[in-house]
């Protein structure tokens, strides 16, 4: 809470709170929570167990702040967690993404996207068993995350921050080696930095990975990037833009 870890007990209470926080300020029925906690095989005592977990969570939340305990309540045959603006990392993430979309300059957009990326501490609910009821929410957030990372890196290249962009792209490709857009960005970043030989090597690596993993050739956009490298003289590396005055 408030940016600090708070022990919540075993996996069941944590699953319960995670399910509620994926739908903040919305009542989630006892039946829906039962399906999250015991998919397909709920015990007869499920409703009573949920009440026990809620009581335990309220007690632990109160240890962080008495106000937090009142945020978790039973209501209308279910339970709800009340979240205020600016408190939940997922909503903060989306707020910063929206700010980037309306930014007046590349620098402002990059700053907003950096704030958005800073809300992440690993994958969504990575230490909890996933449930089909929240698969779409997790997939949407994961796709937004990679989209933000790609936008950030495109802006870094535009602003002349090639070395940082290249290093981060290599890290992303270690996690997502089949994403052709990331390979395309890496190749363009290397070329913009005056490292064309490395850019062409990166294309060869992408070609090999796609063939070995998918039995497929690079798509037309990635092939077009390579053709452009072969057809154009190597650019002089652009100097990073000076930081705007405070």
Tab-separated table of N, CA, C and O in Angstrom, residues 142-189:
chain	number	residue	atom	x	y	z
A	142	UNK	N	-1.246	-6.166	-20.853
A	142	UNK	CA	0.047	-6.606	-21.375
A	142	UNK	C	0.307	-6.018	-22.757
A	142	UNK	O	1.433	-5.599	-23.071
A	143	UNK	N	-0.744	-5.959	-23.588
A	143	UNK	CA	-0.576	-5.400	-24.931
A	143	UNK	C	-0.347	-3.890	-24.856
A	143	UNK	O	0.469	-3.337	-25.613
A	144	UNK	N	-1.037	-3.220	-23.938
A	144	UNK	CA	-0.801	-1.784	-23.752
A	144	UNK	C	0.632	-1.527	-23.291
A	144	UNK	O	1.270	-0.568	-23.710
A	145	UNK	N	1.132	-2.415	-22.435
A	145	UNK	CA	2.493	-2.240	-21.929
A	145	UNK	C	3.523	-2.317	-23.055
A	145	UNK	O	4.399	-1.458	-23.170
A	146	UNK	N	3.414	-3.338	-23.904
A	146	UNK	CA	4.396	-3.477	-24.976
A	146	UNK	C	4.246	-2.350	-25.980
A	146	UNK	O	5.221	-1.855	-26.543
A	147	UNK	N	3.017	-1.872	-26.188
A	147	UNK	CA	2.799	-0.737	-27.079
A	147	UNK	C	3.479	0.514	-26.539
A	147	UNK	O	4.123	1.269	-27.286
A	148	UNK	N	3.367	0.742	-25.239
A	148	UNK	CA	4.025	1.889	-24.616
A	148	UNK	C	5.535	1.768	-24.749
A	148	UNK	O	6.242	2.745	-25.038
A	149	UNK	N	6.057	0.575	-24.529
A	149	UNK	CA	7.502	0.385	-24.648
A	149	UNK	C	7.974	0.698	-26.063
A	149	UNK	O	9.016	1.336	-26.257
A	150	UNK	N	7.206	0.257	-27.062
A	150	UNK	CA	7.586	0.527	-28.446
A	150	UNK	C	7.516	2.020	-28.760
A	150	UNK	O	8.392	2.568	-29.447
A	151	UNK	N	6.483	2.704	-28.256
A	151	UNK	CA	6.378	4.149	-28.483
A	151	UNK	C	7.538	4.889	-27.822
A	151	UNK	O	8.108	5.821	-28.404
A	152	UNK	N	7.875	4.500	-26.594
A	152	UNK	CA	8.990	5.133	-25.890
A	152	UNK	C	10.277	5.007	-26.693
A	152	UNK	O	11.034	5.976	-26.846
A	153	UNK	N	10.516	3.815	-27.213
A	153	UNK	CA	11.773	3.575	-27.910
A	153	UNK	C	11.805	4.302	-29.250
A	153	UNK	O	12.858	4.777	-29.679
A	154	UNK	N	10.659	4.394	-29.915
A	154	UNK	CA	10.612	5.171	-31.157
A	154	UNK	C	10.971	6.635	-30.880
A	154	UNK	O	11.739	7.251	-31.621
A	155	UNK	N	10.421	7.185	-29.796
A	155	UNK	CA	10.722	8.568	-29.445
A	155	UNK	C	12.189	8.744	-29.049
A	155	UNK	O	12.818	9.757	-29.376
A	156	UNK	N	12.748	7.767	-28.338
A	156	UNK	CA	14.159	7.865	-27.958
A	156	UNK	C	15.050	7.919	-29.202
A	156	UNK	O	16.026	8.675	-29.249
A	157	UNK	N	14.720	7.117	-30.199
A	157	UNK	CA	15.505	7.150	-31.437
A	157	UNK	C	15.343	8.507	-32.115
A	157	UNK	O	16.322	9.105	-32.587
A	158	UNK	N	14.114	9.015	-32.172
A	158	UNK	CA	13.881	10.322	-32.790
A	158	UNK	C	14.649	11.428	-32.082
A	158	UNK	O	15.097	12.390	-32.705
A	159	UNK	N	14.813	11.274	-30.767
A	159	UNK	CA	15.516	12.286	-29.981
A	159	UNK	C	17.022	12.046	-29.920
A	159	UNK	O	17.738	12.744	-29.205
A	160	UNK	N	17.496	11.039	-30.650
A	160	UNK	CA	18.930	10.788	-30.714
A	160	UNK	C	19.487	9.931	-29.603
A	160	UNK	O	20.708	9.786	-29.491
A	161	UNK	N	18.617	9.316	-28.791
A	161	UNK	CA	19.072	8.487	-27.670
A	161	UNK	C	19.235	7.042	-28.140
A	161	UNK	O	18.592	6.119	-27.659
A	162	UNK	N	20.122	6.856	-29.112
A	162	UNK	CA	20.213	5.561	-29.787
A	162	UNK	C	20.713	4.450	-28.880
A	162	UNK	O	20.175	3.334	-28.895
A	163	UNK	N	21.761	4.721	-28.117
A	163	UNK	CA	22.366	3.662	-27.301
A	163	UNK	C	21.361	3.124	-26.284
A	163	UNK	O	21.243	1.901	-26.109
A	164	UNK	N	20.633	4.012	-25.628
A	164	UNK	CA	19.633	3.570	-24.658
A	164	UNK	C	18.538	2.759	-25.341
A	164	UNK	O	18.082	1.733	-24.815
A	165	UNK	N	18.108	3.224	-26.518
A	165	UNK	CA	17.049	2.525	-27.240
A	165	UNK	C	17.494	1.128	-27.657
A	165	UNK	O	16.755	0.149	-27.517
A	166	UNK	N	18.722	1.035	-28.166
A	166	UNK	CA	19.237	-0.268	-28.609
A	166	UNK	C	19.311	-1.243	-27.439
A	166	UNK	O	18.890	-2.407	-27.537
A	167	UNK	N	19.839	-0.778	-26.310
A	167	UNK	CA	19.973	-1.666	-25.153
A	167	UNK	C	18.605	-2.149	-24.679
A	167	UNK	O	18.422	-3.340	-24.376
A	168	UNK	N	17.630	-1.255	-24.647
A	168	UNK	CA	16.308	-1.653	-24.177
A	168	UNK	C	15.618	-2.572	-25.178
A	168	UNK	O	14.920	-3.525	-24.794
A	169	UNK	N	15.807	-2.308	-26.458
A	169	UNK	CA	15.202	-3.168	-27.481
A	169	UNK	C	15.773	-4.586	-27.414
A	169	UNK	O	15.035	-5.563	-27.574
A	170	UNK	N	17.057	-4.702	-27.180
A	170	UNK	CA	17.634	-6.048	-27.063
A	170	UNK	C	17.026	-6.785	-25.869
A	170	UNK	O	16.769	-7.987	-25.936
A	171	UNK	N	16.800	-6.065	-24.771
A	171	UNK	CA	16.153	-6.691	-23.628
A	171	UNK	C	14.733	-7.124	-23.929
A	171	UNK	O	14.302	-8.221	-23.536
A	172	UNK	N	13.983	-6.288	-24.640
A	172	UNK	CA	12.605	-6.649	-25.004
A	172	UNK	C	12.574	-7.841	-25.952
A	172	UNK	O	11.700	-8.717	-25.846
A	173	UNK	N	13.518	-7.891	-26.869
A	173	UNK	CA	13.539	-9.013	-27.810
A	173	UNK	C	13.916	-10.323	-27.125
A	173	UNK	O	13.520	-11.395	-27.590
A	174	UNK	N	14.652	-10.246	-26.038
A	174	UNK	CA	14.916	-11.470	-25.279
A	174	UNK	C	13.616	-12.037	-24.711
A	174	UNK	O	13.464	-13.254	-24.570
A	175	UNK	N	12.645	-11.141	-24.388
A	175	UNK	CA	11.349	-11.577	-23.876
A	175	UNK	C	10.351	-11.883	-24.988
A	175	UNK	O	9.503	-12.755	-24.846
A	176	UNK	N	10.453	-11.127	-26.097
A	176	UNK	CA	9.462	-11.243	-27.174
A	176	UNK	C	10.177	-11.415	-28.517
A	176	UNK	O	10.117	-10.543	-29.384
A	177	UNK	N	10.871	-12.533	-28.716
A	177	UNK	CA	11.697	-12.673	-29.920
A	177	UNK	C	10.905	-12.793	-31.224
A	177	UNK	O	11.487	-12.666	-32.303
A	178	UNK	N	9.599	-13.016	-31.144
A	178	UNK	CA	8.805	-13.203	-32.364
A	178	UNK	C	8.075	-11.937	-32.797
A	178	UNK	O	7.330	-11.957	-33.769
A	179	UNK	N	8.283	-10.837	-32.090
A	179	UNK	CA	7.631	-9.574	-32.450
A	179	UNK	C	8.469	-8.849	-33.511
A	179	UNK	O	9.494	-8.249	-33.208
A	180	UNK	N	7.969	-8.871	-34.732
A	180	UNK	CA	8.720	-8.272	-35.831
A	180	UNK	C	8.877	-6.767	-35.667
A	180	UNK	O	9.875	-6.184	-36.105
A	181	UNK	N	7.890	-6.101	-35.040
A	181	UNK	CA	8.001	-4.655	-34.843
A	181	UNK	C	9.214	-4.304	-33.988
A	181	UNK	O	9.865	-3.281	-34.211
A	182	UNK	N	9.511	-5.139	-32.994
A	182	UNK	CA	10.684	-4.880	-32.159
A	182	UNK	C	11.973	-5.057	-32.959
A	182	UNK	O	12.914	-4.269	-32.817
A	183	UNK	N	12.026	-6.081	-33.795
A	183	UNK	CA	13.200	-6.263	-34.652
A	183	UNK	C	13.358	-5.063	-35.585
A	183	UNK	O	14.466	-4.565	-35.798
A	184	UNK	N	12.237	-4.608	-36.127
A	184	UNK	CA	12.276	-3.454	-37.027
A	184	UNK	C	12.818	-2.224	-36.308
A	184	UNK	O	13.677	-1.504	-36.842
A	185	UNK	N	12.346	-1.994	-35.081
A	185	UNK	CA	12.825	-0.848	-34.319
A	185	UNK	C	14.310	-0.978	-33.990
A	185	UNK	O	15.048	0.008	-34.026
A	186	UNK	N	14.751	-2.188	-33.641
A	186	UNK	CA	16.169	-2.385	-33.337
A	186	UNK	C	17.029	-2.085	-34.552
A	186	UNK	O	18.059	-1.395	-34.453
A	187	UNK	N	16.622	-2.588	-35.707
A	187	UNK	CA	17.394	-2.368	-36.933
A	187	UNK	C	17.481	-0.879	-37.251
A	187	UNK	O	18.551	-0.349	-37.577
A	188	UNK	N	16.351	-0.175	-37.134
A	188	UNK	CA	16.341	1.254	-37.434
A	188	UNK	C	17.165	2.049	-36.411
A	188	UNK	O	17.831	3.023	-36.767
A	189	UNK	N	17.094	1.637	-35.135
A	189	UNK	CA	17.874	2.329	-34.107
A	189	UNK	C	19.363	2.141	-34.344
A	189	UNK	O	20.156	3.090	-34.212
